[in-house]
Short mmCIF file of C-alpha atoms in Angstrom, two decimals:
data_model
loop_
_atom_site.label_atom_id
_atom_site.label_comp_id
_atom_site.label_asym_id
_atom_site.label_seq_id
_atom_site.Cartn_x
_atom_site.Cartn_y
_atom_site.Cartn_z
CA UNK A 1 265.86 1.69 30.60
CA UNK A 2 265.42 2.89 34.13
CA UNK A 3 266.81 6.43 34.26
CA UNK A 4 265.82 7.28 37.79
CA UNK A 5 269.26 6.48 39.16
CA UNK A 6 270.76 9.25 37.04
CA UNK A 7 269.05 12.12 38.81
CA UNK A 8 270.32 14.07 41.75
CA UNK A 9 267.69 14.13 44.50
CA UNK A 10 265.13 16.17 42.81
CA UNK A 11 258.77 24.86 41.70
CA UNK A 12 255.96 24.59 40.72
CA UNK A 13 255.30 22.51 37.57
CA UNK A 14 254.68 24.47 34.38
CA UNK A 15 252.05 22.98 32.07
CA UNK A 16 253.56 24.47 28.93
CA UNK A 17 255.87 23.48 26.05
CA UNK A 18 259.49 22.77 26.65
CA UNK A 19 262.39 24.65 25.04
CA UNK A 20 262.44 27.71 22.73
CA UNK A 21 264.51 28.82 19.72
CA UNK A 22 265.45 32.47 18.97
CA UNK A 23 262.89 34.71 17.39
CA UNK A 24 264.33 34.61 13.86
CA UNK A 25 264.06 30.87 13.00
CA UNK A 26 260.66 29.16 12.78
CA UNK A 27 259.90 28.35 16.43
CA UNK A 28 258.90 24.99 17.85
CA UNK A 29 256.42 24.33 20.63
CA UNK A 30 258.29 22.31 23.23
CA UNK A 31 262.00 23.16 23.53
CA UNK A 32 262.77 26.63 24.87
CA UNK A 33 262.39 29.61 22.62
CA UNK A 34 264.49 32.50 23.89
CA UNK A 35 265.60 35.81 22.45
CA UNK A 36 269.37 36.10 22.79
CA UNK A 37 271.87 38.94 22.43
CA UNK A 38 275.63 38.48 22.26
CA UNK A 39 276.31 40.35 25.47
CA UNK A 40 276.98 38.66 28.83
CA UNK A 41 273.97 40.06 30.61
CA UNK A 42 270.48 38.97 31.56
CA UNK A 43 268.44 38.17 28.47
CA UNK A 44 264.84 39.05 27.93
CA UNK A 45 262.63 36.14 27.10
CA UNK A 46 259.30 35.52 25.51
CA UNK A 47 257.30 32.34 25.36
CA UNK A 48 255.26 30.61 22.68
CA UNK A 49 253.04 27.56 23.04
CA UNK A 50 252.59 26.91 19.34
CA UNK A 51 254.63 27.27 16.15
CA UNK A 52 254.35 30.75 14.67
CA UNK A 53 255.98 32.78 11.93
CA UNK A 54 257.61 36.14 12.49
CA UNK A 55 255.73 38.84 10.62
CA UNK A 56 254.11 42.22 10.90
CA UNK A 57 250.67 40.79 10.36
CA UNK A 58 247.98 39.71 12.74
CA UNK A 59 247.58 36.01 13.51
CA UNK A 60 244.74 33.53 13.46
CA UNK A 61 244.70 30.21 15.23
CA UNK A 62 243.91 26.99 13.42
CA UNK A 63 244.25 23.63 15.15
CA UNK A 64 247.53 23.43 17.04
CA UNK A 65 249.39 25.79 14.69
CA UNK A 66 249.28 29.57 14.57
CA UNK A 67 248.61 30.66 11.00
CA UNK A 68 249.42 34.19 9.85
CA UNK A 69 247.05 36.40 7.94
CA UNK A 70 247.76 39.52 5.89
CA UNK A 71 247.02 43.02 7.15
CA UNK A 72 244.78 43.43 4.15
CA UNK A 73 241.43 41.84 4.88
CA UNK A 74 240.83 40.93 1.27
CA UNK A 75 244.04 38.88 1.23
CA UNK A 76 243.48 37.13 4.55
CA UNK A 77 241.89 33.95 3.19
CA UNK A 78 244.61 33.59 0.55
CA UNK A 79 247.26 34.05 3.22
CA UNK A 80 245.74 31.35 5.41
CA UNK A 81 245.64 28.93 2.49
CA UNK A 82 249.18 29.85 1.52
CA UNK A 83 250.44 29.30 5.03
CA UNK A 84 248.68 25.95 5.28
CA UNK A 85 250.35 24.89 2.06
CA UNK A 86 253.68 26.18 3.34
CA UNK A 87 253.21 24.30 6.63
CA UNK A 88 252.42 21.12 4.71
CA UNK A 89 255.53 21.58 2.56
CA UNK A 90 257.64 22.13 5.66
CA UNK A 91 256.12 19.00 7.23
CA UNK A 92 257.33 17.00 4.24
CA UNK A 93 260.72 18.73 4.14
CA UNK A 94 261.50 18.01 7.77
CA UNK A 95 259.82 14.63 8.11
CA UNK A 96 261.82 12.77 10.74
CA UNK A 97 262.10 9.45 8.94
CA UNK A 98 262.98 11.07 5.59
CA UNK A 99 265.67 13.14 7.30
CA UNK A 100 267.09 10.01 8.92
CA UNK A 101 267.21 8.12 5.61
CA UNK A 102 269.00 11.07 3.99
CA UNK A 103 271.59 10.95 6.77
CA UNK A 104 272.41 7.27 6.90
CA UNK A 105 269.41 5.36 8.24
CA UNK A 106 269.35 2.07 6.30
CA UNK A 107 266.09 0.58 5.04
CA UNK A 108 263.89 -0.40 7.97
CA UNK A 109 260.59 -2.10 8.69
CA UNK A 110 258.75 0.72 10.46
CA UNK A 111 256.66 3.77 9.56
CA UNK A 112 255.53 6.82 11.51
CA UNK A 113 251.81 7.02 12.15
CA UNK A 114 249.81 9.38 14.35
CA UNK A 115 247.02 9.29 16.89
CA UNK A 116 245.00 12.22 18.24
CA UNK A 117 245.87 13.91 21.51
CA UNK A 118 243.38 13.96 24.36
CA UNK A 119 243.54 17.77 24.15
CA UNK A 120 242.34 19.18 20.84
CA UNK A 121 244.74 22.11 21.34
CA UNK A 122 247.69 19.68 21.21
CA UNK A 123 249.03 18.29 17.97
CA UNK A 124 248.52 14.57 17.25
CA UNK A 125 251.24 12.26 18.56
CA UNK A 126 253.45 10.28 16.22
CA UNK A 127 254.29 6.67 16.97
CA UNK A 128 256.40 3.94 15.35
CA UNK A 129 254.42 1.13 13.73
CA UNK A 130 255.38 -1.92 11.71
CA UNK A 131 255.47 -1.18 7.98
CA UNK A 132 255.07 -4.89 7.22
CA UNK A 133 254.32 -8.11 9.08
CA UNK A 134 257.14 -8.84 11.54
CA UNK A 135 258.20 -11.99 13.34
CA UNK A 136 259.97 -12.27 16.70
CA UNK A 137 263.69 -11.76 16.13
CA UNK A 138 263.30 -9.35 13.20
CA UNK A 139 265.36 -6.14 13.24
CA UNK A 140 262.80 -3.36 13.08
CA UNK A 141 265.39 -0.62 12.55
CA UNK A 142 269.06 0.16 13.12
CA UNK A 143 269.90 3.83 13.81
CA UNK A 144 273.55 4.72 13.05
CA UNK A 145 275.51 6.38 15.84
CA UNK A 146 275.75 9.53 13.72
CA UNK A 147 272.02 10.03 14.38
CA UNK A 148 272.18 9.34 18.13
CA UNK A 149 272.71 12.10 20.72
CA UNK A 150 274.98 11.11 23.62
CA UNK A 151 277.30 12.85 26.08
CA UNK A 152 280.13 11.81 23.79
CA UNK A 153 278.70 14.22 21.23
CA UNK A 154 277.83 16.93 23.77
CA UNK A 155 281.09 16.96 25.73
CA UNK A 156 283.51 15.21 23.40
CA UNK A 157 285.49 13.87 26.34
CA UNK A 158 284.93 10.73 28.40
CA UNK A 159 286.76 12.14 31.42
CA UNK A 160 284.64 15.31 31.48
CA UNK A 161 281.49 13.20 31.17
CA UNK A 162 282.53 11.11 34.17
CA UNK A 163 283.47 14.20 36.19
CA UNK A 164 280.19 16.00 35.54
CA UNK A 165 277.83 13.09 35.99
CA UNK A 166 279.60 11.72 39.07
CA UNK A 167 279.72 14.95 41.02
CA UNK A 168 277.06 17.48 40.15
CA UNK A 169 274.94 16.86 37.09
CA UNK A 170 272.89 14.06 35.62
CA UNK A 171 273.26 12.97 32.03
CA UNK A 172 269.76 14.30 31.42
CA UNK A 173 270.73 17.83 32.41
CA UNK A 174 273.65 17.80 29.96
CA UNK A 175 271.54 16.40 27.12
CA UNK A 176 268.74 18.88 27.76
CA UNK A 177 271.16 21.81 27.69
CA UNK A 178 272.68 20.59 24.43
CA UNK A 179 269.28 20.39 22.72
CA UNK A 180 268.35 23.83 24.04
CA UNK A 181 271.44 25.30 22.41
CA UNK A 182 270.82 23.34 19.24
CA UNK A 183 267.29 24.65 19.05
CA UNK A 184 268.66 28.19 19.04
CA UNK A 185 269.94 27.54 15.55
CA UNK A 186 266.51 26.66 14.19
CA UNK A 187 266.66 25.07 10.74
CA UNK A 188 270.43 25.54 10.67
CA UNK A 189 270.79 22.84 13.30
CA UNK A 190 271.49 19.35 12.03
CA UNK A 191 269.08 18.10 14.68
CA UNK A 192 266.19 20.36 13.66
CA UNK A 193 263.89 17.53 12.42
CA UNK A 194 264.48 15.52 15.61
CA UNK A 195 263.98 18.51 17.92
CA UNK A 196 260.86 19.34 15.94
CA UNK A 197 259.55 15.86 16.65
CA UNK A 198 260.29 16.23 20.36
CA UNK A 199 258.34 19.48 20.26
CA UNK A 200 255.37 17.68 18.80
CA UNK A 201 255.53 15.03 21.53
CA UNK A 202 255.76 17.62 24.33
CA UNK A 203 257.21 15.01 26.68
CA UNK A 204 253.85 13.22 26.79
CA UNK A 205 253.34 9.58 27.61
CA UNK A 206 251.08 6.95 26.10
CA UNK A 207 247.92 8.81 27.10
CA UNK A 208 249.44 12.09 25.87
CA UNK A 209 249.96 13.00 29.54
CA UNK A 210 252.96 14.96 30.70
CA UNK A 211 255.06 13.87 33.68
CA UNK A 212 253.65 15.05 37.06
CA UNK A 213 256.73 17.31 37.18
CA UNK A 214 254.75 19.60 34.86
CA UNK A 215 251.39 19.31 36.60
CA UNK A 216 249.72 22.16 38.46
CA UNK A 217 249.18 22.04 42.21
CA UNK A 218 245.54 21.17 41.60
CA UNK A 219 246.54 18.27 39.37
CA UNK A 220 249.15 17.04 41.86
CA UNK A 221 246.32 16.77 44.40
CA UNK A 222 245.12 13.76 42.38
CA UNK A 223 248.10 11.92 43.94
CA UNK A 224 247.11 12.68 47.55
CA UNK A 225 247.95 9.72 49.77
CA UNK A 226 250.57 8.36 47.38
CA UNK A 227 254.30 8.65 48.18
CA UNK A 228 254.70 9.63 44.52
CA UNK A 229 253.48 13.13 45.30
CA UNK A 230 256.46 13.66 47.62
CA UNK A 231 258.78 12.09 45.04
CA UNK A 232 257.60 14.63 42.46
CA UNK A 233 258.43 17.50 44.80
CA UNK A 234 261.85 16.06 45.61
CA UNK A 235 262.64 15.53 41.93
CA UNK A 236 261.62 19.11 41.13
CA UNK A 237 263.97 20.41 43.81
CA UNK A 238 266.76 18.28 42.36
CA UNK A 239 266.17 19.69 38.88
CA UNK A 240 266.46 23.17 40.37
CA UNK A 241 269.82 22.26 41.91
CA UNK A 242 270.98 20.92 38.56
CA UNK A 243 269.88 24.12 36.85
CA UNK A 244 272.08 26.09 39.23
CA UNK A 245 275.06 23.99 38.08
CA UNK A 246 274.42 24.34 34.34
CA UNK A 247 277.18 26.91 33.88
CA UNK A 248 279.62 24.13 34.84
CA UNK A 249 278.63 22.22 31.71
CA UNK A 250 279.03 25.31 29.57
CA UNK A 251 282.52 26.06 30.91
CA UNK A 252 283.71 22.45 30.70
CA UNK A 253 282.19 21.49 27.35
CA UNK A 254 284.52 23.14 24.87
CA UNK A 255 282.10 22.80 21.96
CA UNK A 256 279.33 24.70 23.77
CA UNK A 257 281.71 27.31 25.15
CA UNK A 258 283.23 28.04 21.73
CA UNK A 259 279.92 28.08 19.89
CA UNK A 260 278.08 30.22 22.44
CA UNK A 261 280.79 32.17 24.32
CA UNK A 262 278.36 34.74 25.71
CA UNK A 263 275.25 32.65 26.17
CA UNK A 264 275.74 31.56 29.77
CA UNK A 265 273.07 28.87 30.40
CA UNK A 266 271.48 30.30 33.53
CA UNK A 267 271.15 33.66 31.80
CA UNK A 268 270.08 32.33 28.42
CA UNK A 269 267.43 29.88 29.70
CA UNK A 270 264.97 30.53 32.55
CA UNK A 271 264.55 27.69 35.03
CA UNK A 272 260.98 26.96 33.94
CA UNK A 273 262.15 26.39 30.36
CA UNK A 274 265.04 24.18 31.46
CA UNK A 275 262.68 22.14 33.62
CA UNK A 276 260.39 21.53 30.66
CA UNK A 277 263.37 20.55 28.51
CA UNK A 278 264.62 18.20 31.24
CA UNK A 279 261.24 16.46 31.41
CA UNK A 280 261.10 16.14 27.61
CA UNK A 281 264.53 14.47 27.54
CA UNK A 282 263.62 12.30 30.53
CA UNK A 283 260.62 10.92 28.63
CA UNK A 284 262.70 9.65 25.71
CA UNK A 285 266.23 8.91 26.95
CA UNK A 286 267.48 5.34 26.48
CA UNK A 287 269.86 3.61 28.89
CA UNK A 288 272.21 1.60 26.69
CA UNK A 289 274.10 -1.40 28.08
CA UNK A 290 277.72 -2.45 27.52
CA UNK A 291 278.88 0.93 26.20
CA UNK A 292 281.24 3.61 27.47
CA UNK A 293 280.05 6.10 30.10
CA UNK A 294 279.80 8.88 27.52
CA UNK A 295 277.36 6.78 25.44
CA UNK A 296 275.37 5.24 28.30
CA UNK A 297 272.41 7.62 28.04
CA UNK A 298 271.22 8.25 24.51
CA UNK A 299 268.51 10.07 22.58
CA UNK A 300 267.56 7.85 19.64
CA UNK A 301 265.30 9.12 16.83
CA UNK A 302 262.61 6.46 16.26
CA UNK A 303 263.12 5.47 19.92
CA UNK A 304 260.94 6.62 22.82
CA UNK A 305 258.57 8.42 22.96
CA UNK A 306 257.75 7.30 19.41
CA UNK A 307 258.05 3.74 20.74
CA UNK A 308 255.57 2.88 23.48
CA UNK A 309 256.77 1.31 26.75
CA UNK A 310 255.34 -1.90 28.12
CA UNK A 311 256.41 -3.70 31.27
CA UNK A 312 255.79 -7.22 29.93
CA UNK A 313 257.82 -6.67 26.76
CA UNK A 314 261.35 -8.08 26.42
CA UNK A 315 262.46 -6.04 23.44
CA UNK A 316 264.82 -3.14 24.08
CA UNK A 317 267.11 -0.80 22.17
CA UNK A 318 270.65 -2.19 22.16
CA UNK A 319 274.02 -0.87 21.06
CA UNK A 320 275.67 -2.81 18.24
CA UNK A 321 278.70 -1.95 16.12
CA UNK A 322 278.17 1.62 14.95
CA UNK A 323 274.43 1.71 15.62
CA UNK A 324 271.51 1.33 18.03
CA UNK A 325 269.03 -1.29 16.88
CA UNK A 326 265.70 -2.75 17.90
CA UNK A 327 264.96 -6.47 17.59
CA UNK A 328 261.28 -7.21 18.20
CA UNK A 329 260.28 -9.89 20.69
CA UNK A 330 256.87 -10.75 19.22
CA UNK A 331 255.00 -10.88 15.92
CA UNK A 332 253.46 -7.66 14.58
CA UNK A 333 250.92 -7.08 11.85
CA UNK A 334 251.59 -4.21 9.47
CA UNK A 335 250.35 -0.98 11.09
CA UNK A 336 250.57 -2.20 14.69
CA UNK A 337 252.46 0.08 17.13
CA UNK A 338 255.80 -1.35 18.28
CA UNK A 339 256.52 -1.55 22.00
CA UNK A 340 259.72 -1.85 24.04
CA UNK A 341 260.64 -2.77 27.59
CA UNK A 342 261.00 0.08 30.03
CA UNK A 343 263.09 -1.78 32.59
CA UNK A 344 262.03 -3.14 36.01
CA UNK A 345 260.36 0.10 37.09
CA UNK A 346 257.39 0.40 39.46
CA UNK A 347 254.40 2.40 38.31
CA UNK A 348 255.43 5.38 40.43
CA UNK A 349 258.58 5.71 38.30
CA UNK A 350 256.69 5.12 35.06
CA UNK A 351 254.36 7.99 35.90
CA UNK A 352 257.14 10.28 37.10
CA UNK A 353 259.44 9.62 34.15
CA UNK A 354 257.08 8.93 31.26
CA UNK A 355 253.57 10.01 32.24
CA UNK A 356 251.79 6.64 32.19
CA UNK A 357 250.81 3.73 34.45
CA UNK A 358 250.84 0.05 33.45
CA UNK A 359 248.03 -2.00 35.00
CA UNK A 360 249.90 -5.22 34.13
CA UNK A 361 253.24 -4.14 35.57
CA UNK A 362 254.82 -7.19 37.21
CA UNK A 363 257.55 -4.90 38.62
CA UNK A 364 255.17 -2.68 40.55
CA UNK A 365 255.97 -2.29 44.22
CA UNK A 366 255.47 -0.24 47.37
CA UNK A 367 258.03 0.79 49.93
CA UNK A 368 257.73 0.35 53.70
CA UNK A 369 260.49 1.85 55.85
CA UNK A 370 261.16 0.44 59.32
CA UNK A 371 263.56 1.89 61.88
CA UNK A 372 264.83 0.70 65.23
CA UNK A 373 264.11 3.13 68.06
CA UNK A 374 267.32 5.08 68.78
CA UNK A 375 266.12 5.81 72.34
CA UNK A 376 266.11 2.11 73.16
CA UNK A 377 268.87 1.34 75.72
CA UNK A 378 269.59 -1.83 73.74
CA UNK A 379 269.66 -0.01 70.37
CA UNK A 380 273.31 -0.84 69.58
CA UNK A 381 272.83 -4.54 70.35
CA UNK A 382 269.70 -4.65 68.19
CA UNK A 383 271.50 -2.83 65.42
CA UNK A 384 274.22 -5.48 65.50
CA UNK A 385 271.67 -8.31 65.33
CA UNK A 386 269.86 -6.60 62.44
CA UNK A 387 273.09 -6.22 60.47
CA UNK A 388 273.95 -9.85 61.11
CA UNK A 389 270.67 -10.76 59.45
CA UNK A 390 271.21 -8.50 56.46
CA UNK A 391 269.13 -5.56 57.69
CA UNK A 392 269.95 -1.96 58.63
CA UNK A 393 268.93 0.16 61.60
CA UNK A 394 266.74 2.00 59.06
CA UNK A 395 265.53 -0.68 56.68
CA UNK A 396 263.60 -0.33 53.41
CA UNK A 397 261.21 -3.17 52.63
CA UNK A 398 259.89 -3.59 49.09
CA UNK A 399 256.35 -4.90 48.75
CA UNK A 400 256.10 -6.37 45.24
CA UNK A 401 252.72 -6.80 43.59
CA UNK A 402 251.42 -10.34 44.06
CA UNK A 403 253.98 -11.02 46.82
CA UNK A 404 252.46 -9.03 49.65
CA UNK A 405 252.29 -12.04 52.00
CA UNK A 406 256.00 -12.72 51.51
CA UNK A 407 256.78 -9.05 52.20
CA UNK A 408 254.88 -9.15 55.51
CA UNK A 409 256.77 -12.31 56.52
CA UNK A 410 260.05 -10.54 55.71
CA UNK A 411 259.17 -7.61 57.97
CA UNK A 412 258.18 -9.63 61.04
CA UNK A 413 261.65 -10.71 62.34
CA UNK A 414 262.85 -7.10 62.11
CA UNK A 415 259.79 -5.79 63.99
CA UNK A 416 260.05 -8.52 66.63
CA UNK A 417 263.61 -7.39 67.30
CA UNK A 418 262.32 -3.92 68.12
CA UNK A 419 259.87 -5.34 70.64
CA UNK A 420 262.45 -7.24 72.71
CA UNK A 421 262.82 -5.34 75.99
CA UNK A 422 263.97 -7.83 78.62
CA UNK A 423 267.82 -7.92 78.80
CA UNK A 424 267.85 -11.70 79.27
CA UNK A 425 265.72 -12.14 76.15
CA UNK A 426 268.08 -9.83 74.30
CA UNK A 427 271.05 -11.98 75.30
CA UNK A 428 269.23 -15.02 73.96
CA UNK A 429 268.63 -13.17 70.69
CA UNK A 430 272.29 -12.16 70.45
CA UNK A 431 273.47 -15.73 70.99
CA UNK A 432 271.16 -17.11 68.31
CA UNK A 433 272.20 -17.06 64.66
CA UNK A 434 268.94 -16.84 62.72
CA UNK A 435 266.16 -14.25 62.47
CA UNK A 436 264.01 -13.42 65.45
CA UNK A 437 261.28 -16.03 65.84
CA UNK A 438 258.02 -15.44 67.70
CA UNK A 439 258.80 -15.25 71.42
CA UNK A 440 255.24 -15.25 72.76
CA UNK A 441 251.67 -14.84 71.50
CA UNK A 442 251.58 -11.58 73.42
CA UNK A 443 254.55 -10.10 71.57
CA UNK A 444 253.45 -11.53 68.24
CA UNK A 445 250.04 -9.90 68.63
CA UNK A 446 251.70 -6.57 69.41
CA UNK A 447 253.96 -6.79 66.36
CA UNK A 448 251.14 -7.76 64.01
CA UNK A 449 248.85 -5.17 65.55
CA UNK A 450 251.33 -2.40 64.83
CA UNK A 451 251.75 -3.61 61.27
CA UNK A 452 247.98 -3.77 60.71
CA UNK A 453 247.55 -0.25 62.11
CA UNK A 454 250.28 0.97 59.76
CA UNK A 455 248.56 -0.41 56.65
CA UNK A 456 245.18 0.92 57.77
CA UNK A 457 246.68 4.38 58.33
CA UNK A 458 248.22 4.44 54.88
CA UNK A 459 244.93 3.41 53.29
CA UNK A 460 243.10 6.12 55.24
CA UNK A 461 245.47 8.71 53.73
CA UNK A 462 243.82 8.38 50.32
CA UNK A 463 240.75 10.59 49.80
CA UNK A 464 238.92 7.91 47.77
CA UNK A 465 238.11 4.24 48.18
CA UNK A 466 238.83 1.47 45.70
CA UNK A 467 235.19 1.36 44.59
CA UNK A 468 235.21 5.11 44.00
CA UNK A 469 238.40 4.73 41.95
CA UNK A 470 236.74 2.05 39.83
CA UNK A 471 233.76 4.33 39.21
CA UNK A 472 236.00 7.19 38.11
CA UNK A 473 238.01 4.99 35.76
CA UNK A 474 234.78 3.80 34.16
CA UNK A 475 234.10 7.38 33.06
CA UNK A 476 235.27 7.66 29.46
CA UNK A 477 235.52 11.46 29.77
CA UNK A 478 237.73 11.45 32.87
CA UNK A 479 240.61 13.93 32.59
CA UNK A 480 243.67 11.94 31.42
CA UNK A 481 245.92 13.23 34.20
CA UNK A 482 243.31 12.29 36.78
CA UNK A 483 242.97 8.94 35.05
CA UNK A 484 246.66 7.99 35.33
CA UNK A 485 246.81 9.32 38.90
CA UNK A 486 243.74 7.26 39.82
CA UNK A 487 245.24 4.19 38.17
CA UNK A 488 248.36 4.63 40.30
CA UNK A 489 246.65 5.12 43.66
CA UNK A 490 244.21 2.29 42.92
CA UNK A 491 247.06 -0.16 42.35
CA UNK A 492 248.79 1.08 45.53
CA UNK A 493 245.62 0.54 47.55
CA UNK A 494 245.25 -2.99 46.20
CA UNK A 495 248.78 -3.85 47.39
CA UNK A 496 248.18 -2.24 50.79
CA UNK A 497 244.89 -4.12 51.17
CA UNK A 498 246.65 -7.38 50.33
CA UNK A 499 249.28 -6.62 52.98
CA UNK A 500 246.58 -5.84 55.53
CA UNK A 501 244.75 -9.07 54.75
CA UNK A 502 247.95 -11.12 55.13
CA UNK A 503 248.59 -9.43 58.50
CA UNK A 504 245.04 -9.98 59.80
CA UNK A 505 245.19 -13.63 58.71
CA UNK A 506 248.31 -14.08 60.87
CA UNK A 507 246.57 -12.42 63.83
CA UNK A 508 243.65 -14.81 63.47
CA UNK A 509 246.06 -17.74 63.61
CA UNK A 510 247.37 -16.80 67.07
CA UNK A 511 246.49 -19.42 69.71
CA UNK A 512 244.70 -17.16 72.17
CA UNK A 513 242.77 -14.14 70.93
CA UNK A 514 242.15 -12.97 74.49
CA UNK A 515 245.80 -12.17 75.25
CA UNK A 516 246.32 -8.46 75.79
CA UNK A 517 249.03 -6.78 73.68
CA UNK A 518 252.44 -6.60 75.29
CA UNK A 519 253.81 -3.19 76.27
CA UNK A 520 256.38 -1.87 73.80
CA UNK A 521 258.24 1.14 75.27
CA UNK A 522 260.70 1.15 72.35
CA UNK A 523 258.64 -0.21 69.49
CA UNK A 524 260.18 0.15 66.04
CA UNK A 525 259.03 2.99 63.81
CA UNK A 526 257.18 2.40 60.55
CA UNK A 527 256.80 5.02 57.86
#
């Protein structure tokens, strides 16, 4: 379910809830709550972090909900009790699973349970658990298409969906905008129970941690040294570009245009609210296989984030006739949380998209970018040789966890090519058909020396050592955002250290350790 390919290249993260409804319906805490007028002009907005009820009375806070008290002091305790009872009744009325059963969800083998949030000011998080003992191959649930949100529902036209998502906007931007408009209707919206559940989740991952896209600058500093920090900034810029194109969706989606003819998106929803909505949708969207373009990305009640992701799981949500179902890949005891596969995503993407890091992620990887020196007089000849061997003049190398030695071996022929300077040697390289083999101990030492320096430089870019990371992770009270960031950088350092060790081992195998490094006027560039 890798959704990263759907974004345009993606200011400041906002650590607050996500969308908001108008002032008159009971507000939710995550999707944008905006006050609208039916005039095509700039709207005024107000923001709320917790559910509240419109009234003339003062308010008192209790847990994660704002409870309303009467103006009369003697009635205040009764009002608080009354509101608690009313909140409990509303909880039952808009229970997600009950709503789904009323609207076509067939009997299933799961229940909704909850676990506390790391922040006592946040509501507990719901998750899907087995309602009975399950065996591998059992269908846990089957959600009918009528309860699944896709671009087909938002746009109603396959051609428009293709036009929008191919040229300017990601599927996530369209889905986020649709839910923002739906939330405006409050309880009148068919999707109110589902949006209410997304509000409760707040786009949080398995540790109740939001995507780094919503972190503060101080929190982003936890990622210092990691390329993920730059990826977060790029993604945020991309979301801003998508926000600037939202009016395109509104004009082209007839249903939205007709229902909200004066609520132009960029006037109705501030960027910060759209960004939060985008991140919420990003944390729960499912990438369905073997379906039309307009159904490819889907929001499935009972799906993520109620389902936890795990890299070593093989179970995934799949489209079947008229529904999206989940077949479990392992036995479950009643009450155990059900997990699904998140696709072959490295931990950097898991953190960026879903707010968690998987220590057992077999798909984790680092990126090393090499580039031939464009000032080299023999650049064009080297470029031709590189292409002949399946490489580019600017080549991305993937270092997969557990395969660091193989990754180093894959880089060496490309780097050796950059070190060839003698024209006669270059002619010999051009006439050969395979990758560039070691030419001399001198050149090989230079190539390996550059590679070792590169890995050492990357490791020096982190403000902490591996042992310091281990000590921090042993602290039970460590801030959850710092915990997931530390998990990420620790795993990156382990891969870089493994690459450095593989490189140093090759240096130690050279026949003569006294040979001075060869000059390299046009050495390749590593970044």
